[in-house]
Coordinates of N, CA and C in Angstrom, one line a residue:
X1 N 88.5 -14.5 102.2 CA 88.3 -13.4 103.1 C 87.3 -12.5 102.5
X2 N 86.4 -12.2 103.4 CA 85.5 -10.7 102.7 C 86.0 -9.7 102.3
X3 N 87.3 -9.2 103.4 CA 88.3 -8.1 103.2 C 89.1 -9.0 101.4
X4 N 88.3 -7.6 101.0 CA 89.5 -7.6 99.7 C 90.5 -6.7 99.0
X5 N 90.2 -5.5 99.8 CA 91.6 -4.9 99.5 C 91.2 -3.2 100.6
X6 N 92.3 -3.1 101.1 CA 93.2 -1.8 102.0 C 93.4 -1.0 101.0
X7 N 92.9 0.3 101.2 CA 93.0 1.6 100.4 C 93.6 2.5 101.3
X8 N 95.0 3.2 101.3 CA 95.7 3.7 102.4 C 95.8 5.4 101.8
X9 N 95.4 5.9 102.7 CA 96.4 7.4 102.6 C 97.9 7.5 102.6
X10 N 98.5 8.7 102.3 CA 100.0 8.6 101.9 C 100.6 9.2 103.2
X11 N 100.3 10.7 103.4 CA 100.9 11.5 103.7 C 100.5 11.4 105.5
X12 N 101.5 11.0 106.2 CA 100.3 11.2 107.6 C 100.0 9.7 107.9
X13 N 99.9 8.6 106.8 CA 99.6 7.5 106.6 C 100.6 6.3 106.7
X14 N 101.0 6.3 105.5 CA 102.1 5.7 105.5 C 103.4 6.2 106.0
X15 N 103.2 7.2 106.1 CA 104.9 8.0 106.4 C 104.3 9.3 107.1
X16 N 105.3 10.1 108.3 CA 104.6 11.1 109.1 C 105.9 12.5 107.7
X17 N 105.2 12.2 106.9 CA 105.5 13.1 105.9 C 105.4 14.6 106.0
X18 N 104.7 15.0 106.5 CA 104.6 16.4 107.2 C 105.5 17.6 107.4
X19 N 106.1 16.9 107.8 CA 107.5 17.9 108.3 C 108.4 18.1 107.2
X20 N 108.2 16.9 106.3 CA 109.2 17.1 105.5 C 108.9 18.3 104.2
X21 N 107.4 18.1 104.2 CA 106.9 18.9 103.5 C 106.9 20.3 103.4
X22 N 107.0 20.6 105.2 CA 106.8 22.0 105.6 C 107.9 22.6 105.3
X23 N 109.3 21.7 105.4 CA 110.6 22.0 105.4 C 110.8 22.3 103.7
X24 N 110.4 21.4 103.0 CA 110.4 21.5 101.2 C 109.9 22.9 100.5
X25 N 108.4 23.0 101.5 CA 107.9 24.5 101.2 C 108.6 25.8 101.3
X26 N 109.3 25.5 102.5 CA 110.4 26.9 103.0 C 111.5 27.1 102.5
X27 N 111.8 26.0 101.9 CA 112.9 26.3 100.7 C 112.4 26.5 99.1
X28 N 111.4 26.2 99.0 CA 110.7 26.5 97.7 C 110.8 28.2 97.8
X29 N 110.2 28.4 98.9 CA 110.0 30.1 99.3 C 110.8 30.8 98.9
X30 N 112.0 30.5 99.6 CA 113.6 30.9 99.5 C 114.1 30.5 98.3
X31 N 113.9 29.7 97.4 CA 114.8 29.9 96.3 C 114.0 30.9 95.2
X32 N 112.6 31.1 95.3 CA 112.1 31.7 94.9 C 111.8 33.5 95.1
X33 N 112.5 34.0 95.9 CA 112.9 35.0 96.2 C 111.8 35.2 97.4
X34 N 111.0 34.8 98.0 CA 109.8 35.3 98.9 C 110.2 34.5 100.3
X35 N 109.5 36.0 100.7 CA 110.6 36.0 102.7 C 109.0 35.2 103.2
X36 N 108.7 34.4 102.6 CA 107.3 33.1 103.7 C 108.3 32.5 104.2
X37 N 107.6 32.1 105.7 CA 108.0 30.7 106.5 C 107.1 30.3 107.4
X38 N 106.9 29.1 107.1 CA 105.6 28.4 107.3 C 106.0 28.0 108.9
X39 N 105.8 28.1 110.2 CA 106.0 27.6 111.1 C 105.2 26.1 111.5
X40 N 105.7 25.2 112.2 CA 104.7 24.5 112.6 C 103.5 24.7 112.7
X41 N 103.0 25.6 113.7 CA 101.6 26.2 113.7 C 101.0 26.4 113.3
X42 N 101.5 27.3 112.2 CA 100.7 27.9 110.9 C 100.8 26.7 110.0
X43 N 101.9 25.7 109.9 CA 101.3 24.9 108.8 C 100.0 23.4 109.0
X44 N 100.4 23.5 110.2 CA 99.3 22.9 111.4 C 97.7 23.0 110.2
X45 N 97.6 24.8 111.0 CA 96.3 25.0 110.1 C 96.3 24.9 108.6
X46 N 97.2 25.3 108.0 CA 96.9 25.2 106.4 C 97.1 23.8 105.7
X47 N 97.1 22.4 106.9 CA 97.3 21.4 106.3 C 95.5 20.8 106.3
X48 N 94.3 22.1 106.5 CA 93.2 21.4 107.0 C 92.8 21.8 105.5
X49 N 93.5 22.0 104.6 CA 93.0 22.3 102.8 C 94.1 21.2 102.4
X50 N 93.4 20.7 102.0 CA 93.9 19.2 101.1 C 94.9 19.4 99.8
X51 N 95.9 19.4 99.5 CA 96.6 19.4 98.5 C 97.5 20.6 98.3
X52 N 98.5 20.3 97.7 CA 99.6 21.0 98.1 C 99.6 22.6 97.1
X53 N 98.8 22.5 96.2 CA 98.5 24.0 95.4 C 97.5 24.6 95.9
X54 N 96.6 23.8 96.5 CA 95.3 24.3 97.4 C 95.7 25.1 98.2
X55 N 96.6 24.8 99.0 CA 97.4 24.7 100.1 C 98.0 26.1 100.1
X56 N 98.8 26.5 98.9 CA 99.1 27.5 98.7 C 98.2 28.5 98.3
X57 N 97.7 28.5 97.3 CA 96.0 29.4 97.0 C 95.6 29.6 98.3
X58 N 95.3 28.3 99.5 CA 94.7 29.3 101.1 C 95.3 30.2 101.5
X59 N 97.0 30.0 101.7 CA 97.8 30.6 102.0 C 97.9 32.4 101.5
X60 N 97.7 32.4 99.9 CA 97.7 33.6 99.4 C 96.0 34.5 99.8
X61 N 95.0 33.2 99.7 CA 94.0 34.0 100.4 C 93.6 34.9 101.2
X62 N 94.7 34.5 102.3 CA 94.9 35.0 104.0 C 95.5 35.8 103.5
X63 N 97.0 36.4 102.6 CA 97.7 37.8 103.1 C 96.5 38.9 102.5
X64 N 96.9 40.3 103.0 CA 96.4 41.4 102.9 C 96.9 41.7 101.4
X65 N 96.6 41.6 100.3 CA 96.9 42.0 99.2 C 96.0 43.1 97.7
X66 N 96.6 43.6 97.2 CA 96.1 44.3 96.5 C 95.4 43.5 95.4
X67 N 94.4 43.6 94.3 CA 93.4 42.4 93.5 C 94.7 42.0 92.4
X68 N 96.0 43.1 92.0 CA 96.9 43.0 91.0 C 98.0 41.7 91.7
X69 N 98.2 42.6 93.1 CA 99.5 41.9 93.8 C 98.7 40.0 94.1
X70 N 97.4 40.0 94.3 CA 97.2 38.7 94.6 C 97.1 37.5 92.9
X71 N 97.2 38.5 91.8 CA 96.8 37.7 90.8 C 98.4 37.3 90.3
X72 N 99.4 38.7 90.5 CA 100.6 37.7 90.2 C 101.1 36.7 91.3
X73 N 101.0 36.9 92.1 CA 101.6 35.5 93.3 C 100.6 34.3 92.9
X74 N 99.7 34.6 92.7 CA 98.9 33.4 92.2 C 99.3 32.9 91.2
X75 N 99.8 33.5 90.2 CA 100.1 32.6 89.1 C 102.0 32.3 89.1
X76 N 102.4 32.3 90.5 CA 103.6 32.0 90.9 C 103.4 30.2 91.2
X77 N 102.4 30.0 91.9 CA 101.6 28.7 92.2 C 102.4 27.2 91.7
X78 N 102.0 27.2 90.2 CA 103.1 25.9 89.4 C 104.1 25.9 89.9
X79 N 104.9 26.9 89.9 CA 106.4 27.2 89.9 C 107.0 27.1 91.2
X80 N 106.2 27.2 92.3 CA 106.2 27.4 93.4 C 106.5 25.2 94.2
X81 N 105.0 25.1 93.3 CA 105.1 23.6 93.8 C 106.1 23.2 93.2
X82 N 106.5 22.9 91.7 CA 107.1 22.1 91.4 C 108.4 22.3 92.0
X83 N 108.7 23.5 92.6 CA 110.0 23.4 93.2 C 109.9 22.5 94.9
X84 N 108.9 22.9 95.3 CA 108.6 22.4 96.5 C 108.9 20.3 96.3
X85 N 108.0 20.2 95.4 CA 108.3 18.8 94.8 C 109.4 18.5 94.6
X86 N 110.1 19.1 94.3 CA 112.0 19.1 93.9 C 112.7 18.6 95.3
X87 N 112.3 19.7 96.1 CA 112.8 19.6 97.2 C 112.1 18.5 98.2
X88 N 110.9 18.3 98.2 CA 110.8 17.2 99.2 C 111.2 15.6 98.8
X89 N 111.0 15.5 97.2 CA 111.7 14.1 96.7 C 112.7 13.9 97.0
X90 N 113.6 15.0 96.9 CA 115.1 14.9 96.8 C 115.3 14.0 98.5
X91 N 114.5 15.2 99.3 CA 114.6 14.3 101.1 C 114.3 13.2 101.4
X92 N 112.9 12.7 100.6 CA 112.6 11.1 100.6 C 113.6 10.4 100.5
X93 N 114.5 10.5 98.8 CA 115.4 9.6 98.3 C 116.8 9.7 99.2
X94 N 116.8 10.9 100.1 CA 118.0 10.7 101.3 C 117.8 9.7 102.1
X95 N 116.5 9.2 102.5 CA 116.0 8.5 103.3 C 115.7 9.3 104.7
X96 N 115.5 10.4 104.3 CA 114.8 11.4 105.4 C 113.5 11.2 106.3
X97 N 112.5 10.2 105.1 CA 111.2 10.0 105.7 C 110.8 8.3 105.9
X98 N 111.2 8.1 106.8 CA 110.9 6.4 106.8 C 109.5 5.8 106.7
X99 N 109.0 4.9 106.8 CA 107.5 4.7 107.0 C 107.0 4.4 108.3
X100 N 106.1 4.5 108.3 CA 105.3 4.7 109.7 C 105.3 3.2 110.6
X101 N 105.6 3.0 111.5 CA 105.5 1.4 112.3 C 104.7 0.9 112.2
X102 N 104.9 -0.4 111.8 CA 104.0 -1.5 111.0 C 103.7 -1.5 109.6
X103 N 103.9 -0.5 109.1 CA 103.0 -0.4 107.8 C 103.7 -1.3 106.5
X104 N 105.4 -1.2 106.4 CA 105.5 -2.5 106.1 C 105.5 -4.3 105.7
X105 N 105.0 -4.6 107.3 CA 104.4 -5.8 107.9 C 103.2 -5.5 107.1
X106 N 102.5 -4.6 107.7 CA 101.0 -4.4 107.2 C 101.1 -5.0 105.7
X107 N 101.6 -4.2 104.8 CA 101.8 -4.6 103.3 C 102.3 -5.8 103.0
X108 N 103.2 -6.3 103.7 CA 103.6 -7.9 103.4 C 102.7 -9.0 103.5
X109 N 101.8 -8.6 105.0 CA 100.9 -9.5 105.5 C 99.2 -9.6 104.4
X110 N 99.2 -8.7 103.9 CA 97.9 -8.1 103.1 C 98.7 -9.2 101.8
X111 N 99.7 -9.0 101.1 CA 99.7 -10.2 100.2 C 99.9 -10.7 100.5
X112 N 100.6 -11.5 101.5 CA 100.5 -13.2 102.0 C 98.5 -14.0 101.7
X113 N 98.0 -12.9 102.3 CA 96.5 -13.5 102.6 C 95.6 -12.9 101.0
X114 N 96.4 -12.4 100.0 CA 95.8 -11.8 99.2 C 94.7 -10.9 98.8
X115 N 95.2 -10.1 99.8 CA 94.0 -8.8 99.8 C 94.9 -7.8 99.3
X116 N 94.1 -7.1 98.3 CA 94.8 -6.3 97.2 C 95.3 -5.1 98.1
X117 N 95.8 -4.2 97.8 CA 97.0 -2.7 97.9 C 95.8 -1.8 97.4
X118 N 95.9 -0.4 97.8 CA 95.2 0.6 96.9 C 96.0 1.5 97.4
X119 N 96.1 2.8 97.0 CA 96.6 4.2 97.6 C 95.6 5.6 97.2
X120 N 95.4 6.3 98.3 CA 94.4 7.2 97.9 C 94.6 8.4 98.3
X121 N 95.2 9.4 97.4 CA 95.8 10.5 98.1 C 95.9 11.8 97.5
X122 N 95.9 12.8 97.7 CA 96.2 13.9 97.3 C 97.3 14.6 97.2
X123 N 98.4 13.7 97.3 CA 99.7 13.8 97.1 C 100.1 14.1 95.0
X124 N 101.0 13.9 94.7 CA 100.7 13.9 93.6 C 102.2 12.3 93.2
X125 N 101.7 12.3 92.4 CA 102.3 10.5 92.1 C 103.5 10.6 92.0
X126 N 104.4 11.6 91.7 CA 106.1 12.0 92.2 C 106.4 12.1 93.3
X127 N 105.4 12.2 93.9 CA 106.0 12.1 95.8 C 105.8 10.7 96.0
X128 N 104.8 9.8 95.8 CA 103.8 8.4 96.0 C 105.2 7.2 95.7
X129 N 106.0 8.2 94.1 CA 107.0 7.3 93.8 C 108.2 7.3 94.4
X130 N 108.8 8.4 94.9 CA 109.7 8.8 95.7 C 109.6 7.7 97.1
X131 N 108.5 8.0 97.8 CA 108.3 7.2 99.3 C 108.4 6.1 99.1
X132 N 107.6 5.4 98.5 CA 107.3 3.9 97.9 C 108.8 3.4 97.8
X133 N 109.4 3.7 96.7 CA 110.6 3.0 95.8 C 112.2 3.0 97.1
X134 N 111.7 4.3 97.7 CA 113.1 4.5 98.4 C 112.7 3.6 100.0
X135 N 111.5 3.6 100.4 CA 111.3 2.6 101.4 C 111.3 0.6 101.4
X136 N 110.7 1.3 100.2 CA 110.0 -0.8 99.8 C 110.6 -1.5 98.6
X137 N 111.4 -0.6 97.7 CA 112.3 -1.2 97.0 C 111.8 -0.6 95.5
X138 N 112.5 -0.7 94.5 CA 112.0 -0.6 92.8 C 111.0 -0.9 92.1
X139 N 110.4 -1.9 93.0 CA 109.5 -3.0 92.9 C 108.2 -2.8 93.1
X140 N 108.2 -1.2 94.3 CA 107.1 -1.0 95.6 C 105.9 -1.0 94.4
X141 N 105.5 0.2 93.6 CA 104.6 0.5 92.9 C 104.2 -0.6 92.1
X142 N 104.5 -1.9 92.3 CA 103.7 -3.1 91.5 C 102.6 -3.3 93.0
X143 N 103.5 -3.0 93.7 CA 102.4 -4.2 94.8 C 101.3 -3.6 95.2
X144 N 101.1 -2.3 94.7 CA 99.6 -2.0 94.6 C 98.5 -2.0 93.5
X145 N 97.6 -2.7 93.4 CA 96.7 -2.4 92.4 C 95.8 -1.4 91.9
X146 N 96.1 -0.3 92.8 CA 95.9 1.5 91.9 C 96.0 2.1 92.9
X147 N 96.8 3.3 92.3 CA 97.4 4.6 92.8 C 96.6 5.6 92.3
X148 N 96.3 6.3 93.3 CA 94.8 7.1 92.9 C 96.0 8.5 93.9
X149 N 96.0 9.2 93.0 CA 97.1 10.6 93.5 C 96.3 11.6 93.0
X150 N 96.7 12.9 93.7 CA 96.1 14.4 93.6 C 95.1 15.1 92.4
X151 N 96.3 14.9 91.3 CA 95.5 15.0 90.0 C 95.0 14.0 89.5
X152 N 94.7 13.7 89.8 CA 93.6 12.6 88.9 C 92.0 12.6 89.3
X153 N 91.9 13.5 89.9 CA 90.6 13.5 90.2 C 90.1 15.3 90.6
X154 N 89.4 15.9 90.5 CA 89.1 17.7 90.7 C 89.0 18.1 92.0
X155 N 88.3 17.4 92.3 CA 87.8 17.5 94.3 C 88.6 16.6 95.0
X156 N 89.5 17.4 96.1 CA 90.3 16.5 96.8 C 89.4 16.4 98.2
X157 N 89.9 15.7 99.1 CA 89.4 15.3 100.0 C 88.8 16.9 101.0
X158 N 87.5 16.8 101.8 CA 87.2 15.4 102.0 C 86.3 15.3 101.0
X159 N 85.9 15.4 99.6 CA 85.2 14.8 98.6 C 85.2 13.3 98.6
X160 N 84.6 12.7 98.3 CA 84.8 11.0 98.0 C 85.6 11.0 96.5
X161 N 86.0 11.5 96.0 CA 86.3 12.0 94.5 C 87.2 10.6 94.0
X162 N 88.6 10.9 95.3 CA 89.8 9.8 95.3 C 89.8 8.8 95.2
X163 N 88.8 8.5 96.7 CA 88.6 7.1 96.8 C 87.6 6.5 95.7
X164 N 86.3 6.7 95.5 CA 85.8 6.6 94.2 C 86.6 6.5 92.8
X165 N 87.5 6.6 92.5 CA 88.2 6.6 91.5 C 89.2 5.2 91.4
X166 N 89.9 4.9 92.7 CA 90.6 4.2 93.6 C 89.6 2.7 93.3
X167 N 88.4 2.6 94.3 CA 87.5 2.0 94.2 C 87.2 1.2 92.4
X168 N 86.9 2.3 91.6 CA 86.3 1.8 90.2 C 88.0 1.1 89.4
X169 N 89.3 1.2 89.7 CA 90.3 1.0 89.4 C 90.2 -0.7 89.9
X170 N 89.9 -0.7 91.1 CA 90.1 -1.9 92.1 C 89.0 -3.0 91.5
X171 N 87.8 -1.9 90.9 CA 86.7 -3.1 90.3 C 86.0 -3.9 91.8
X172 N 86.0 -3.4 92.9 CA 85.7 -3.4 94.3 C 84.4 -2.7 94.8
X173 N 83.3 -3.3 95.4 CA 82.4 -2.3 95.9 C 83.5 -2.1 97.3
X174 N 82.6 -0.8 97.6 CA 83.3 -0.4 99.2 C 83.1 -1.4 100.3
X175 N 82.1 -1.9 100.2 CA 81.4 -2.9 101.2 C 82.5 -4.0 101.4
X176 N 83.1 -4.0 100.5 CA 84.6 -5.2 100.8 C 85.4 -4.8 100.9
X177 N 86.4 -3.6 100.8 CA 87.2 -2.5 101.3 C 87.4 -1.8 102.8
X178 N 88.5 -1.4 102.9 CA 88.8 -0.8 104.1 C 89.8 0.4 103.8
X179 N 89.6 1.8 104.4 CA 90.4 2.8 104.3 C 92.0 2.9 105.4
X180 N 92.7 3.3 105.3 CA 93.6 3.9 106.1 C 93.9 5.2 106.4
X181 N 93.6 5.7 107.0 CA 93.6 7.1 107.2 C 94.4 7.7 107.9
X182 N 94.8 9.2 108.4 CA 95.2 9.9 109.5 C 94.4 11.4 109.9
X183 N 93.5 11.7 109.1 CA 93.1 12.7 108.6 C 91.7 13.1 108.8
X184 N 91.2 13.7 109.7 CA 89.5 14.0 109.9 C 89.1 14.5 108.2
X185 N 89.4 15.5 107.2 CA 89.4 15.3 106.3 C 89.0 13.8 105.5
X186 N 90.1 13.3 105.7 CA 90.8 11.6 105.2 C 89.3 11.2 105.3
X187 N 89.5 11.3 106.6 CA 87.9 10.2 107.1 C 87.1 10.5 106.7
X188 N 86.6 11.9 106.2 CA 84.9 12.2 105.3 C 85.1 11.4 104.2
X189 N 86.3 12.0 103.6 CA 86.4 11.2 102.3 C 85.8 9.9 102.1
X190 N 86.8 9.0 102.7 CA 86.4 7.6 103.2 C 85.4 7.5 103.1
X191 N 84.6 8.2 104.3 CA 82.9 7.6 104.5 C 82.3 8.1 103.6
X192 N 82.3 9.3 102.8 CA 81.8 9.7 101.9 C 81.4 8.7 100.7
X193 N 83.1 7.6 100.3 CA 82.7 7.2 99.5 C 81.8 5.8 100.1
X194 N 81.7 5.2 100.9 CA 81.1 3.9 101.9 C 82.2 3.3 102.6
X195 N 83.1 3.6 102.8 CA 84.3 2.9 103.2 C 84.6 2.8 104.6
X196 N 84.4 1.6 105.6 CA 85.2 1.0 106.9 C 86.3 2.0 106.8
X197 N 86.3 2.7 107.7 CA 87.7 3.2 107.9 C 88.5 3.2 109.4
X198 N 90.0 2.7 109.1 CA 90.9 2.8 110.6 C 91.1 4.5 110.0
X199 N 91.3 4.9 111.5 CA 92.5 6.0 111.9 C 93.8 5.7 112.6
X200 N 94.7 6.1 112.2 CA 96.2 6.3 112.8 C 96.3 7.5 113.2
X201 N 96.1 8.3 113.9 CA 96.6 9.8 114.1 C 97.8 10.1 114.1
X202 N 98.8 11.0 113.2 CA 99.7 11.5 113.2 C 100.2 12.7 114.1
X203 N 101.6 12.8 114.4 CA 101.8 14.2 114.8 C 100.9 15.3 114.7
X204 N 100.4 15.4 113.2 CA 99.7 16.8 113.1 C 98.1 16.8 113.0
X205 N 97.7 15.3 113.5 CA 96.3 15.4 113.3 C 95.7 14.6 114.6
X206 N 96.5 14.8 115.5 CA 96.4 13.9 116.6 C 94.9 14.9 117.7
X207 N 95.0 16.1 117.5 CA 93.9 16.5 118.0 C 92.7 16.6 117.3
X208 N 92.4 16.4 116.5 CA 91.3 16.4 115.7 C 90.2 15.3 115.7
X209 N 88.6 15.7 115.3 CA 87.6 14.9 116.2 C 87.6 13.5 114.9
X210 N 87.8 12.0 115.7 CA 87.8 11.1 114.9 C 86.5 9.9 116.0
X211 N 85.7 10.3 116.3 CA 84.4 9.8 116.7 C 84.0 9.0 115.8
X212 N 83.7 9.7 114.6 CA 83.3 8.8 113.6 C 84.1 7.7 113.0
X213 N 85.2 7.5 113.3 CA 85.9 6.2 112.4 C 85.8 4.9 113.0
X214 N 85.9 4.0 112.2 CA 85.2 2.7 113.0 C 86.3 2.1 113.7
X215 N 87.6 2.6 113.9 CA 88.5 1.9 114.6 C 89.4 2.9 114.4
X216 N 90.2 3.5 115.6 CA 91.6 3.8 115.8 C 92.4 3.8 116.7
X217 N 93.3 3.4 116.2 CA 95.0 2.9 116.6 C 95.8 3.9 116.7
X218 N 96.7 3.7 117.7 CA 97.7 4.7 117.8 C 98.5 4.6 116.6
X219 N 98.8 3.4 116.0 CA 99.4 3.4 114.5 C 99.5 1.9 114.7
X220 N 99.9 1.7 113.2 CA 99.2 0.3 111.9 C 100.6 -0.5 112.7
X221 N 101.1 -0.7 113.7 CA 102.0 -1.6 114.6 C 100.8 -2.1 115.4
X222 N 100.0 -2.1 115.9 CA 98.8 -2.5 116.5 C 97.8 -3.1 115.0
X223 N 97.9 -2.9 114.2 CA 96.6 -3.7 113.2 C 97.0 -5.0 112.8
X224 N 95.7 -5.4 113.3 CA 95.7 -7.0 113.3 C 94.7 -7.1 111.6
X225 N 95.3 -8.0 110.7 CA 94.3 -8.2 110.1 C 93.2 -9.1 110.4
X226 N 93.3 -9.9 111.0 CA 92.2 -10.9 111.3 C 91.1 -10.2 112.1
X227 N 91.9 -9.5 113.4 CA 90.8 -8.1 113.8 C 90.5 -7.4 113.1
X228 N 91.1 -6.8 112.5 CA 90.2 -6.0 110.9 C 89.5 -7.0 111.0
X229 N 89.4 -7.8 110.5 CA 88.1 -8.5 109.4 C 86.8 -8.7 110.3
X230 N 87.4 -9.5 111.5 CA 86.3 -9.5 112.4 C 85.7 -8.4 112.6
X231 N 86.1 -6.9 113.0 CA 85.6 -6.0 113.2 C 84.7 -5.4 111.6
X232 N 85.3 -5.8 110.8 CA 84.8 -5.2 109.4 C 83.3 -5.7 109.2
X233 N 83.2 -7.1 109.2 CA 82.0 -8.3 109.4 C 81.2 -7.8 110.0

């Protein structure tokens, strides 16, 4: 096959992870003594800054604060995520966040035919192992051939940063690769770095302009790999 390996986003991607996140944040808040609560809407917009400390840095951007009051909340940030981390792993491993329809066919079907796994995300690799292991078994993180997560690279999407890193791990030009995405973001990325990309629109990115992707599905229960390929060619 020319197709030689699927490089997928996590969040929004493989799993409509979102919610869970928003819910993880607002308890991070609350155990941290701070009266935030992120509503759907509001976190709607602050999911258009890629990464979950970013995320928060926008957030502190926007309140009305004094230069003292904004430098200690800022350096609340670590403390802030790693609790948020606490709490959304803990939901995964309840089996709170399933994966998205199809996407473990998808993964079965991609090794049967031997086209490699990638993951490309701005997640950070304690969430990547949480979803993975509690969905696809103990086993999950072998069946990809690189996990390309948050920190590991400076510029999160849409920088090509991820995928380029993803890519040189795989030992793959893009030209034989294919992205998975949910994310207008996602998608610069992608093309940024030369990458075929599907879209799946999720709940929270379902209005957003995806013109430019070379194919999208309402979700990876419709992807055909053989239509992949043909359409890739």
């Amino acid at each position: 096959m020319k197709l030689k390996a699927l490089i997928f986003d996590v969040d929004g991607t493989l799993a409509d992870t979102e919610e869970a996140h928003r819910c993880a944040f607002n308890q991070a808040f609350q155990q941290q003594g701070l009266h935030w609560n992120w509503s759907k809407h509001e976190y709607a917009g602050l999911l258009k800054t890629a990464g979950g400390k970013e995320r928060l840095g926008a957030y502190i951007d926007s309140m009305t604060l004094t230069p003292e009051e904004r430098r200690a909340v800022a350096q609340r940030i670590p403390a802030l995520h790693e609790a948020k981390t606490d709490n959304y792993t803990r939901m995964v491993r309840q089996g709170l966040v399933p994966l998205r329809e199809g996407v473990a066919r998808l993964i079965d079907e991609a090794g049967g035919l031997g086209v490699r796994l990638g993951i490309a995300s701005t997640t950070t690799l304690r969430n990547i192992d949480a979803l993975l292991r509690t969905n696809l078994g103990p086993g999950a993180l072998q069946l990809f051939s690189s996990i390309g997560a948050g920190d590991q690279v400076v510029r999160k999407k849409p920088a090509p940063d991820i995928y380029e890193f993803v890519l040189g791990e795989l030992g793959e030009p893009p030209q034989h690769c294919v992205a998975v995405e949910d994310s207008a973001n996602g998608l610069k990325s992608s093309h940024a770095a030369g990458l075929f990309t599907v879209v799946t629109p999720s709940y929270w990115t379902r209005g957003e302009d995806f013109s430019a992707a070379d194919w999208v599905l309402p979700s990876l229960g419709r992807l055909d790999l053989k239509e992949l390929e043909r359409r890739f060619e």
